């Protein structure tokens, strides 16, 4: 039998994404968004912002003790980024798949990082890794009224 509306929407999920400074600088926003849309991810919220270093630092708080933390926060506040909410069936895992591995040298062919990333640090995109982090990250950048989607 055909699925009811409720059943059909059951696995609909939202994830948080950032198009990073290395990509906005090279005018790759459209090409990266095309990858998301081709994979069946819908961009339900999106805006261009320029983070302060302290805003980037709060976002990457979990990495505060890592050796690359300061450089990462410098980079993420070095130019505008595009923050976005992507929606789709299993959106969190699907987005991680489309992004590719953190280090572009290890990223599968056709992924965003394989095609566009410049280095392990300047790797073009961020994507949430779990439902809990997705919820926290979306709430950090978007208000309720921006998420009526
Ligand atoms: N990063 C870095 N050097 C490293 C590992 C990570 O500069 O050795 C940066 C990189 O921009 C990465 C971000 O820190 O995307 C977060 O790291 P994570 O391991 O969470 O990777 P991701 O989830 O982004 O693939």
XYZ file of C-alpha atoms and ligand atoms in Angstrom:
174
model
C 0.000 0.000 0.000
C 1.205 3.558 -0.599
C 2.783 5.220 2.396
C 0.768 7.780 4.296
C 2.164 11.307 4.491
C 3.450 10.626 8.011
C 5.212 7.390 7.054
C 6.730 8.910 3.934
C 8.261 11.718 5.987
C 9.548 9.488 8.763
C 13.244 9.560 7.824
C 13.224 13.246 6.793
C 16.131 14.782 8.622
C 17.910 18.134 8.783
C 21.613 18.780 8.978
C 23.766 21.868 9.291
C 26.295 22.795 6.602
C 28.888 25.513 6.076
C 30.471 26.473 2.755
C 33.872 27.526 4.102
C 36.021 30.609 3.239
C 38.299 28.782 0.766
C 35.191 27.951 -1.302
C 33.394 31.319 -1.062
C 36.681 33.030 -2.076
C 36.855 30.914 -5.233
C 33.166 31.528 -6.063
C 32.244 27.837 -5.626
C 28.967 28.325 -3.744
C 26.791 27.407 -6.721
C 28.822 24.343 -7.701
C 28.746 23.044 -4.120
C 25.004 23.668 -3.802
C 24.500 21.760 -7.069
C 26.230 18.735 -5.480
C 23.829 18.877 -2.517
C 20.770 19.184 -4.739
C 21.911 16.396 -7.097
C 22.213 14.147 -4.022
C 18.587 14.880 -3.075
C 19.369 17.330 -0.284
C 17.077 20.372 -0.161
C 18.545 23.726 0.962
C 15.781 24.849 3.340
C 17.673 27.763 4.923
C 20.774 29.637 3.834
C 22.642 32.874 4.530
C 26.041 34.439 3.957
C 27.777 35.672 7.122
C 31.285 36.725 8.177
C 32.110 35.230 11.580
C 34.369 36.858 14.122
C 37.197 34.644 15.378
C 35.403 34.307 18.703
C 32.160 33.162 17.001
C 34.149 30.567 15.035
C 35.871 29.533 18.267
C 32.552 28.924 20.010
C 31.277 26.906 17.038
C 34.405 24.675 17.058
C 34.502 24.442 20.862
C 34.810 20.601 20.742
C 38.180 21.018 19.001
C 39.518 23.584 21.520
C 42.315 21.272 22.702
C 43.410 20.173 19.224
C 46.653 21.588 17.778
C 44.876 22.995 14.706
C 42.195 24.905 16.698
C 43.666 28.414 16.472
C 44.470 28.100 12.775
C 40.988 26.695 12.119
C 39.287 29.640 13.879
C 41.528 32.118 12.018
C 40.588 30.453 8.719
C 36.851 30.251 9.436
C 36.782 33.990 10.236
C 39.059 35.012 7.327
C 36.244 35.571 4.807
C 32.461 35.146 4.507
C 30.917 31.680 4.740
C 27.509 30.365 3.703
C 25.655 28.663 6.556
C 22.797 26.420 5.557
C 20.274 23.818 6.656
C 19.955 20.790 4.367
C 16.924 18.507 4.498
C 16.372 15.047 3.100
C 16.050 11.344 3.824
C 18.969 10.504 6.117
C 20.367 13.984 5.461
C 23.214 13.791 8.002
C 24.818 10.652 6.543
C 23.995 11.646 2.974
C 25.694 15.021 3.416
C 28.811 13.415 4.940
C 28.913 11.143 1.886
C 28.647 14.039 -0.589
C 31.299 16.009 1.358
C 33.912 13.246 1.305
C 36.719 12.572 3.802
C 38.169 15.435 5.890
C 41.490 15.200 4.044
C 40.850 15.754 0.307
C 43.662 13.298 -0.477
C 41.443 10.564 1.027
C 38.115 11.824 -0.369
C 36.264 9.595 -2.845
C 36.102 10.781 -6.467
C 33.120 13.021 -7.188
C 32.795 14.256 -3.609
C 32.918 17.986 -2.830
C 36.235 17.729 -1.010
C 37.825 15.590 -3.750
C 36.836 18.163 -6.367
C 37.266 21.445 -4.507
C 39.136 21.222 -1.186
C 42.624 22.719 -1.008
C 43.970 20.968 2.117
C 42.888 19.091 5.257
C 42.175 22.459 6.927
C 40.820 24.436 3.964
C 38.415 21.720 2.910
C 35.476 23.722 1.522
C 32.613 22.379 3.650
C 31.476 21.531 7.163
C 28.658 19.070 7.883
C 27.162 17.909 11.194
C 28.178 14.400 12.277
C 25.110 13.381 14.350
C 21.500 14.434 15.099
C 22.487 16.051 18.433
C 25.245 18.182 16.888
C 22.988 19.067 13.933
C 20.351 20.458 16.327
C 22.894 22.487 18.316
C 24.631 23.813 15.191
C 21.381 24.813 13.449
C 20.252 26.666 16.595
C 23.615 28.489 16.819
C 23.096 30.166 13.428
C 19.346 30.171 12.677
C 16.317 31.449 14.559
C 12.944 29.698 14.561
C 11.424 32.103 12.063
C 14.174 31.267 9.525
C 13.344 27.548 9.756
C 9.677 27.397 8.783
C 10.832 25.497 5.649
N 41.064 20.171 10.620
C 42.351 20.645 10.448
N 43.404 19.772 10.621
C 43.226 18.471 10.971
C 41.893 18.004 11.149
C 40.840 18.881 10.966
O 42.550 21.814 10.145
O 44.212 17.733 11.118
C 39.915 21.101 10.419
C 39.206 20.854 9.082
O 38.784 22.097 8.545
C 38.036 19.993 9.512
C 37.685 20.611 10.871
O 38.954 20.911 11.452
O 36.975 20.042 8.583
C 36.906 19.709 11.809
O 37.575 18.474 11.929
P 36.766 17.102 11.944
O 37.744 16.023 12.319
O 35.528 17.253 12.747
O 36.423 16.872 10.374
P 35.062 17.005 9.528
O 33.932 16.544 10.400
O 34.930 18.454 9.116
O 35.295 16.112 8.344
